[in-house]
Coordinates of C-alpha atoms and ligand atoms in Angstrom, one line a residue:
X1 CA -33.4 54.5 -27.2
X2 CA -31.9 51.7 -28.9
X3 CA -34.2 50.0 -31.6
X4 CA -33.3 46.4 -29.7
X5 CA -34.1 47.7 -26.4
X6 CA -37.2 48.4 -24.8
X7 CA -39.1 51.6 -26.1
X8 CA -39.0 54.4 -23.8
X9 CA -41.7 56.7 -22.7
X10 CA -42.3 59.9 -25.0
X11 CA -41.5 63.2 -23.1
X12 CA -42.9 66.5 -23.5
X13 CA -40.0 67.6 -25.7
X14 CA -41.2 64.6 -28.4
X15 CA -44.6 66.0 -29.0
X16 CA -43.7 68.5 -31.8
X17 CA -41.8 65.5 -33.5
X18 CA -44.7 63.3 -33.0
X19 CA -47.2 65.9 -34.4
X20 CA -44.9 66.3 -37.6
X21 CA -44.3 62.6 -38.1
X22 CA -48.3 61.8 -37.9
X23 CA -51.0 61.4 -40.2
X24 CA -52.2 64.9 -39.6
X25 CA -52.7 64.2 -35.8
X26 CA -51.5 66.9 -33.2
X27 CA -50.0 65.6 -30.1
X28 CA -50.0 67.7 -27.1
X29 CA -48.5 67.5 -23.7
X30 CA -51.9 68.2 -21.8
X31 CA -55.3 67.2 -22.9
X32 CA -56.6 69.5 -25.6
X33 CA -59.5 69.6 -28.0
X34 CA -58.9 68.1 -31.3
X35 CA -55.5 66.5 -30.2
X36 CA -54.1 63.5 -28.6
X37 CA -52.1 64.0 -25.6
X38 CA -49.5 62.6 -23.5
X39 CA -51.7 63.2 -20.6
X40 CA -54.2 60.7 -21.7
X41 CA -51.7 58.1 -22.9
X42 CA -51.6 54.7 -21.2
X43 CA -48.4 54.3 -23.5
X44 CA -46.8 56.9 -25.6
X45 CA -43.5 55.1 -26.9
X46 CA -40.8 56.4 -29.2
X47 CA -38.3 54.3 -30.9
X48 CA -34.9 55.6 -31.8
X49 CA -32.0 54.9 -34.2
X50 CA -29.5 53.2 -32.0
X51 CA -26.8 54.7 -33.8
X52 CA -27.6 58.2 -34.2
X53 CA -30.3 58.5 -31.7
X54 CA -32.7 59.7 -34.5
X55 CA -36.5 59.4 -33.8
X56 CA -37.7 56.7 -36.0
X57 CA -41.3 55.8 -34.6
X58 CA -43.9 56.1 -32.3
X59 CA -47.1 54.7 -30.8
X60 CA -50.0 56.1 -28.5
X61 CA -52.5 53.9 -26.8
X62 CA -55.1 55.0 -23.9
X63 CA -57.2 53.0 -21.6
X64 CA -60.9 52.9 -22.4
X65 CA -62.8 52.0 -19.3
X66 CA -66.2 50.4 -19.5
X67 CA -69.4 51.5 -17.8
X68 CA -71.4 48.9 -15.7
X69 CA -68.7 46.8 -14.6
X70 CA -67.9 45.6 -18.2
X71 CA -64.2 45.2 -18.9
X72 CA -62.4 47.9 -20.7
X73 CA -59.8 47.9 -23.2
X74 CA -56.7 49.3 -24.5
X75 CA -57.3 51.5 -27.7
X76 CA -54.2 51.8 -30.0
X77 CA -54.7 55.2 -31.4
X78 CA -51.6 55.8 -33.7
X79 CA -48.7 53.9 -34.9
X80 CA -46.4 55.7 -37.2
X81 CA -42.9 55.2 -38.6
X82 CA -40.8 57.9 -40.3
X83 CA -40.8 56.9 -44.0
X84 CA -37.0 56.8 -44.3
X85 CA -37.1 53.9 -41.4
X86 CA -40.0 51.8 -42.5
X87 CA -39.9 48.5 -43.6
X88 CA -36.8 47.7 -41.1
X89 CA -39.2 46.1 -38.1
X90 CA -39.7 49.5 -36.2
X91 CA -43.5 49.0 -36.2
X92 CA -43.4 45.5 -35.2
X93 CA -41.0 46.3 -32.3
X94 CA -43.5 49.1 -31.0
X95 CA -46.5 46.5 -31.4
X96 CA -44.4 43.8 -29.6
X97 CA -43.6 46.1 -26.9
X98 CA -47.3 47.3 -26.4
X99 CA -48.4 43.4 -26.5
X100 CA -45.7 42.5 -23.6
X101 CA -47.0 45.6 -21.6
X102 CA -50.7 44.6 -21.5
X103 CA -50.8 40.8 -21.6
X104 CA -54.1 40.7 -19.7
X105 CA -56.0 43.2 -21.8
X106 CA -57.7 43.3 -24.9
X107 CA -56.1 45.7 -27.4
X108 CA -58.4 47.3 -30.2
X109 CA -57.0 49.5 -33.0
X110 CA -58.5 52.9 -33.4
X111 CA -59.4 54.0 -36.8
X112 CA -57.0 51.6 -38.4
X113 CA -56.2 52.0 -42.3
X114 CA -57.5 49.0 -44.3
X115 CA -54.3 49.2 -46.7
X116 CA -51.5 47.9 -44.7
X117 CA -53.6 45.1 -43.5
X118 CA -50.4 42.7 -43.0
X119 CA -48.9 45.0 -40.3
X120 CA -51.6 44.2 -37.8
X121 CA -52.0 40.5 -38.6
X122 CA -48.2 39.6 -38.5
X123 CA -47.6 40.4 -34.8
X124 CA -50.8 39.0 -33.5
X125 CA -54.0 40.9 -34.1
X126 CA -57.1 39.3 -35.3
X127 CA -59.9 40.8 -37.5
X128 CA -63.2 40.8 -36.1
X129 CA -65.8 41.5 -38.7
X130 CA -68.7 43.7 -38.1
X131 CA -71.9 42.4 -37.2
X132 CA -73.3 42.8 -40.8
X133 CA -70.1 42.0 -42.5
X134 CA -69.7 39.4 -45.3
X135 CA -67.5 36.7 -44.6
X136 CA -64.0 37.2 -46.1
X137 CA -65.1 41.1 -46.9
X138 CA -63.0 44.1 -45.7
X139 CA -65.2 46.9 -46.8
X140 CA -67.3 47.1 -43.7
X141 CA -66.1 48.4 -40.3
X142 CA -64.7 45.5 -38.0
X143 CA -62.0 45.7 -35.4
X144 CA -58.6 44.4 -35.1
X145 CA -58.1 43.1 -31.8
X146 CA -55.4 41.4 -29.8
X147 CA -57.2 39.6 -27.2
X148 CA -56.0 39.0 -23.6
X149 CA -53.3 36.5 -23.7
X150 CA -53.1 35.8 -19.8
X151 CA -55.5 36.5 -16.9
X152 CA -54.8 39.4 -14.7
X153 CA -53.1 38.4 -11.3
Ligands
COA201 C1 -47.8 50.9 -41.3 C2 -46.3 51.5 -40.7 C3 -46.6 51.7 -39.2 C4 -45.4 50.1 -40.8 O1 -44.1 50.6 -40.2 P1 -42.9 49.7 -40.4 O2 -41.9 50.1 -39.4 O3 -42.5 49.8 -41.7 O4 -43.5 48.2 -40.5 P2 -42.5 46.9 -39.9 O5 -41.1 47.0 -40.7 O6 -42.3 46.8 -38.5 O7 -43.4 45.6 -40.6 C5 -44.0 44.8 -39.9 C6 -44.5 43.9 -40.6 O8 -45.4 44.4 -41.7 C7 -45.3 44.4 -42.8 N1 -45.8 45.7 -43.7 C8 -44.9 47.0 -43.4 N2 -45.6 48.0 -44.2 C9 -46.7 47.1 -44.9 C10 -47.4 47.7 -45.7 N3 -47.7 48.9 -46.0 N4 -48.3 46.8 -46.3 C11 -48.3 45.7 -46.0 N5 -47.5 45.0 -44.8 C12 -46.6 45.8 -44.4 C13 -43.7 43.9 -43.1 O9 -43.5 43.6 -44.2 C14 -43.6 43.3 -41.7 O10 -43.8 41.9 -41.9 P3 -42.9 40.7 -41.8 O11 -42.9 41.0 -39.9 O12 -43.5 39.6 -42.2 O13 -41.5 41.4 -42.1 C15 -45.7 52.8 -41.4 O14 -45.7 52.3 -42.7 C16 -46.6 54.0 -41.5 O15 -46.1 54.7 -40.3 N6 -47.4 54.3 -42.3 C17 -48.1 55.5 -41.9 C18 -48.9 55.7 -40.9 C19 -49.7 54.4 -40.9 O16 -50.6 54.0 -41.7 N7 -50.2 53.8 -39.7 C20 -51.3 52.9 -39.4 C21 -52.5 53.3 -39.2 S1 -52.5 53.9 -37.6

């Protein structure tokens, strides 16, 4: 896939690379204990270098259904860019692509890392503090959220 084009769906042949380019997550084709899978993905996207076709980064999201008629949300489970391709907008493009695919749904980061805080705020996530969190503190568990931007048709 070309970097400037739409990200393509990950294929079974990509899972080994995804597992080797993660923060310890194992990616499988079928649902498996202790792994994240293409089968459970709402989106599994891979960005490739347009010149050499090398995989540069990937994103995995899943749909969290809510009980009792409450609205569900999209859980962004993993976003990873290979070290040699960082700081070139690869993550930004993947997040933008996710946002564009589900404009009518809330997106919540799963187990997000506090360190690259700006990565999330720049494309449009907002930090929603936890109920007991002091204003301005990032030490307690809050959520990184992209609210729905348009109603479902
Ligand atoms: C975090 C990560 C996905 C960023 O990927 P990337 O392709 O380098 O990010 P981008 O180049 O698209 O940068 C997007 C924005 O975030 C900023 N940014 C990137 N890395 C950052 C960091 N470590 N700290 C703060 N800001 C950062 C960039 O400056 C850029 O801002 P800009 O739009 O104003 O220029 C990548 O460093 C990574 O894979 N890290 C290890 C895995 C990880 O931490 N994943 C996130 C938790 S699930």
